[in-house]
PDB file of C-alpha atoms in Angstrom:
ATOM      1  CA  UNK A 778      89.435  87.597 101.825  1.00 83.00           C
ATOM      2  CA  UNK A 779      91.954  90.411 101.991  1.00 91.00           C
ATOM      3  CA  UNK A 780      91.169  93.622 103.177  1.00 94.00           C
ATOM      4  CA  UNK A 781      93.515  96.563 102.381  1.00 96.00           C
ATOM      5  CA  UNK A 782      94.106 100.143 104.240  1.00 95.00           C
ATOM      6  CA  UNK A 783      96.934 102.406 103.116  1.00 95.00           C
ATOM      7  CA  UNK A 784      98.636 105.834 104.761  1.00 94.00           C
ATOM      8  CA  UNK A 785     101.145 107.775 104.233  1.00 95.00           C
ATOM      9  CA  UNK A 786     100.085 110.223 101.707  1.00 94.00           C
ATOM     10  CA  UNK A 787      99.983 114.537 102.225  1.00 97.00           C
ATOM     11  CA  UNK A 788     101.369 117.162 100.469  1.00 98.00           C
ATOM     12  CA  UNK A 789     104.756 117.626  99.610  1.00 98.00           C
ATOM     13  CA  UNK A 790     107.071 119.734  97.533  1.00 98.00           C
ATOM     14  CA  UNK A 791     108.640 119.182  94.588  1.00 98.00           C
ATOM     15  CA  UNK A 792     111.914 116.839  94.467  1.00 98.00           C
ATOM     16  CA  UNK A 793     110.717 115.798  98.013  1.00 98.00           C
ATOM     17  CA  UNK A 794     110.066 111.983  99.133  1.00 98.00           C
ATOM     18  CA  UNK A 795     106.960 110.124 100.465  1.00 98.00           C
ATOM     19  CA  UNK A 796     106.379 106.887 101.715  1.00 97.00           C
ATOM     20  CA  UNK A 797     103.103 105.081 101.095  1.00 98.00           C
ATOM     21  CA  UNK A 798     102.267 102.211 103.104  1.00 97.00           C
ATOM     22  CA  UNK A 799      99.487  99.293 102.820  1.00 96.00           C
ATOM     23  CA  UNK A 800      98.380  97.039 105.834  1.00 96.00           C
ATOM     24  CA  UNK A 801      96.440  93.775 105.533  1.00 95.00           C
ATOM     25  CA  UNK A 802      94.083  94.002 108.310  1.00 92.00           C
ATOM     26  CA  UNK A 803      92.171  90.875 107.533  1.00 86.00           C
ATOM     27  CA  UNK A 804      94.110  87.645 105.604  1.00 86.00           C
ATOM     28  CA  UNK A 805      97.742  87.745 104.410  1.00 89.00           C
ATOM     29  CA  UNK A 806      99.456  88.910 101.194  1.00 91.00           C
ATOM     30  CA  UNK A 807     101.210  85.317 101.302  1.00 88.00           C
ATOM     31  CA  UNK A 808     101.125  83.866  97.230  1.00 90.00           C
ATOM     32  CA  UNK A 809      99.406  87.238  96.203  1.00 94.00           C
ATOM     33  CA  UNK A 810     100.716  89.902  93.846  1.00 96.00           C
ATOM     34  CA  UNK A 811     100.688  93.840  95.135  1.00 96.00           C
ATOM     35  CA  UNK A 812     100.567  97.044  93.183  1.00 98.00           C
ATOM     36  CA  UNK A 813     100.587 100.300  93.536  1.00 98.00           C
ATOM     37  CA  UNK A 814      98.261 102.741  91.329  1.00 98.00           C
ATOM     38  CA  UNK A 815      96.931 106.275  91.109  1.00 98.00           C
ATOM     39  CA  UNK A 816      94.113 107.545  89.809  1.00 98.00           C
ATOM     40  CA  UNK A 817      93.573 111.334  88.656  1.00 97.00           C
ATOM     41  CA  UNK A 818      90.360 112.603  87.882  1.00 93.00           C
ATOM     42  CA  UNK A 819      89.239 112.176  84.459  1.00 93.00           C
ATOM     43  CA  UNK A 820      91.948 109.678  83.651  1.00 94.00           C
ATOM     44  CA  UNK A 821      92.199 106.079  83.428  1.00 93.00           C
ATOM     45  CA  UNK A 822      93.651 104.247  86.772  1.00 96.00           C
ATOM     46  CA  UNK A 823      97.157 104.118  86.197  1.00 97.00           C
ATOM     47  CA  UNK A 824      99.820 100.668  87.424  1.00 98.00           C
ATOM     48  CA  UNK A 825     102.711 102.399  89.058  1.00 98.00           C
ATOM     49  CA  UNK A 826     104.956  99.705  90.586  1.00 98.00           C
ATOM     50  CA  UNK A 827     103.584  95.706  91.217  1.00 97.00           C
ATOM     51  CA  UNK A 828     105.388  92.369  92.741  1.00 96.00           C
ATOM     52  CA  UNK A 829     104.093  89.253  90.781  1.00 95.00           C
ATOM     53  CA  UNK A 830     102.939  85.864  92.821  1.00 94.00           C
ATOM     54  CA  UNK A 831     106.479  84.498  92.315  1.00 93.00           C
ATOM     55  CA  UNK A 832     108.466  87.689  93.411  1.00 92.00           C
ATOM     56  CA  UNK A 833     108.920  89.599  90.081  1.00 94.00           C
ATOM     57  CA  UNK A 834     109.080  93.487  89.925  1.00 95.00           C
ATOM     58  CA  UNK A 835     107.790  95.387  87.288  1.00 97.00           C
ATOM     59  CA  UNK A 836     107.258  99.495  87.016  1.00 98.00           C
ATOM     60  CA  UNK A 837     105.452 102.108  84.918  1.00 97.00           C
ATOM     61  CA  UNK A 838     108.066 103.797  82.835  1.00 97.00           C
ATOM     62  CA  UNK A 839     106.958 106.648  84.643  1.00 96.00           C
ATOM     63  CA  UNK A 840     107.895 106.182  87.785  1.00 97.00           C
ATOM     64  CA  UNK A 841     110.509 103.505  87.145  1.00 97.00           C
ATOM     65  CA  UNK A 842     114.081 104.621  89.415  1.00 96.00           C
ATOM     66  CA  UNK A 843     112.016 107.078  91.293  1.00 98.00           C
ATOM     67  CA  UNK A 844     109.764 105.018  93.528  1.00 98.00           C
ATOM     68  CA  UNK A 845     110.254 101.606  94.834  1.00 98.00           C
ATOM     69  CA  UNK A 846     107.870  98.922  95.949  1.00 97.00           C
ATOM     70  CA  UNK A 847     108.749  96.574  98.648  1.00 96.00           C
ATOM     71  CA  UNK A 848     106.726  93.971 100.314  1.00 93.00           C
ATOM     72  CA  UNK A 849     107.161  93.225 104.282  1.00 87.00           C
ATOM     73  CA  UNK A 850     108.232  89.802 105.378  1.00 79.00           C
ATOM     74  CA  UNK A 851     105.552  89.702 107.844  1.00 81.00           C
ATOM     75  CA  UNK A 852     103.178  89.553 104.522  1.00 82.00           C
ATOM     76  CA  UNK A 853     100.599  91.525 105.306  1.00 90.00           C
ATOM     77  CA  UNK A 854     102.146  94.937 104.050  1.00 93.00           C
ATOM     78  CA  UNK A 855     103.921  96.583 101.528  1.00 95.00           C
ATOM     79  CA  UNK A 856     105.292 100.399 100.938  1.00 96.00           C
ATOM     80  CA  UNK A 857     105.900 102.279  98.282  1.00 98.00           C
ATOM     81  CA  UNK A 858     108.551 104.651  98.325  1.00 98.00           C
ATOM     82  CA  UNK A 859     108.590 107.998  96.229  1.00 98.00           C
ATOM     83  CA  UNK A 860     111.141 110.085  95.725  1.00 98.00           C
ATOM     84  CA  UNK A 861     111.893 112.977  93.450  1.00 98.00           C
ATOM     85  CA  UNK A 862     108.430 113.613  93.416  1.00 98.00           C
ATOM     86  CA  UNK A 863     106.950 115.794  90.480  1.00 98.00           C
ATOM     87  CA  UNK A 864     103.746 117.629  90.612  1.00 98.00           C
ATOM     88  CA  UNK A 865     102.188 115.503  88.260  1.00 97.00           C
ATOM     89  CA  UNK A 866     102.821 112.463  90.518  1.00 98.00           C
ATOM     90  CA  UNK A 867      99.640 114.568  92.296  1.00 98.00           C
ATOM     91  CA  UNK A 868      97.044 111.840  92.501  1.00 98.00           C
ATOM     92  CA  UNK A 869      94.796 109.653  94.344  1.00 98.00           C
ATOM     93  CA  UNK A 870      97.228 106.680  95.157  1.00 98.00           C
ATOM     94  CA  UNK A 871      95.346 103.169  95.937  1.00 98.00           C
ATOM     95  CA  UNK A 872      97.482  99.322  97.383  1.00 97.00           C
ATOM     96  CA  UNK A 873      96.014  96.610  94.939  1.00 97.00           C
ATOM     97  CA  UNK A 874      96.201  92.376  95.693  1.00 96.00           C
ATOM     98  CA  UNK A 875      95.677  89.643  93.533  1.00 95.00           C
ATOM     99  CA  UNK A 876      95.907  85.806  94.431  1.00 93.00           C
ATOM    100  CA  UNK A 877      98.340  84.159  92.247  1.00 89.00           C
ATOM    101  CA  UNK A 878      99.397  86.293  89.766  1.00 88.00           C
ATOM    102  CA  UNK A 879     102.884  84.798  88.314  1.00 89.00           C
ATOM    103  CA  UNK A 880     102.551  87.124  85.290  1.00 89.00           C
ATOM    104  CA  UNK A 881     103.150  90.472  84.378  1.00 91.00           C
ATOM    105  CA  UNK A 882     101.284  92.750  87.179  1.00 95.00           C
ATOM    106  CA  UNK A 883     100.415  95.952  86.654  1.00 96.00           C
ATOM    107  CA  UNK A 884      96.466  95.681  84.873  1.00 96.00           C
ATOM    108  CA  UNK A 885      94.416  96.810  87.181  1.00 96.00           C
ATOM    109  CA  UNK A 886      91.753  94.287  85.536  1.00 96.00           C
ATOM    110  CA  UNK A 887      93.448  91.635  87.499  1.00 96.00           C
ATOM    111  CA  UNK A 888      93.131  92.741  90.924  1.00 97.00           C
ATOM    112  CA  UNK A 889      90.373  91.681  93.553  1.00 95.00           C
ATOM    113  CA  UNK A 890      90.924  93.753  96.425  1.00 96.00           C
ATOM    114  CA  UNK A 891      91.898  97.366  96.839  1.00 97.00           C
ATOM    115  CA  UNK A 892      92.667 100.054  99.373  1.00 96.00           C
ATOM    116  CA  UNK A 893      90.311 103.138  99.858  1.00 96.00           C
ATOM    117  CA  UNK A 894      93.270 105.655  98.673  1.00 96.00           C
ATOM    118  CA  UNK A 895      95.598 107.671 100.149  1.00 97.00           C
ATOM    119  CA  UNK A 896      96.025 111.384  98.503  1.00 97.00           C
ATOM    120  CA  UNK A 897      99.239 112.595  97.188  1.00 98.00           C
ATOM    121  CA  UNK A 898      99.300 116.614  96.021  1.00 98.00           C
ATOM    122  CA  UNK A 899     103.008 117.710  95.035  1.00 98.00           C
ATOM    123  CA  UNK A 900     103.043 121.304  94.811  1.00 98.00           C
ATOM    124  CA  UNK A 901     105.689 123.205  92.044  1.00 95.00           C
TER     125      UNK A 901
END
């Protein structure tokens, strides 16, 4: 069983950057897909930015050439980088895993374990 603990998130301005970063601290992320949502109040949890079982990227029109996920070759984290932030990227921003999941990634039905959230408030 996976358990998941992100960091990085704070407040930042406008057109600024932020890196958000998610930690195994019990099992690996070895065969399992990662995500990246966020969640605003009110609204339904959103897929930002997810790498399938088998290594394939796939992003939210949204956020797609702004942020970036990448996966550490020590499998047991993964970052998500965000630049050119815009204040409604403000959100609560949660790490997501899923064991073997070779197909398109970013329904946040499919996922087993999450982080507790990191917050991310871009101001205008």
């Amino acid at each position: 069983q996976v358990q998941l603990v992100e960091s990085g998130g704070g407040s930042v301005q406008s057109g600024g950057s932020l890196r958000l970063s998610c930690v195994a601290t019990r099992g690996t992320l070895d065969s399992y897909a990662i995500a990246w949502f966020r969640e605003v109040p009110g609204k339904e949890r959103e897929g930002l930015a997810c790498i399938s079982s088998v290594g394939i990227g796939y992003y939210a029109d949204s956020v797609r050439d702004r942020f970036i996920i990448a996966a550490d070759n020590s499998k047991i984290a993964m970052n998500l980088h965000m630049n050119t932030l815009k204040p409604e990227d403000t959100a609560r921003y949660y790490c997501a895993a899923a064991p073997l999941l070779f197909k398109q990634c970013l329904n946040s039905r499919d996922y087993l374990y999450w982080g507790q959230g990191t917050q991310v408030t871009v101001s205008a």
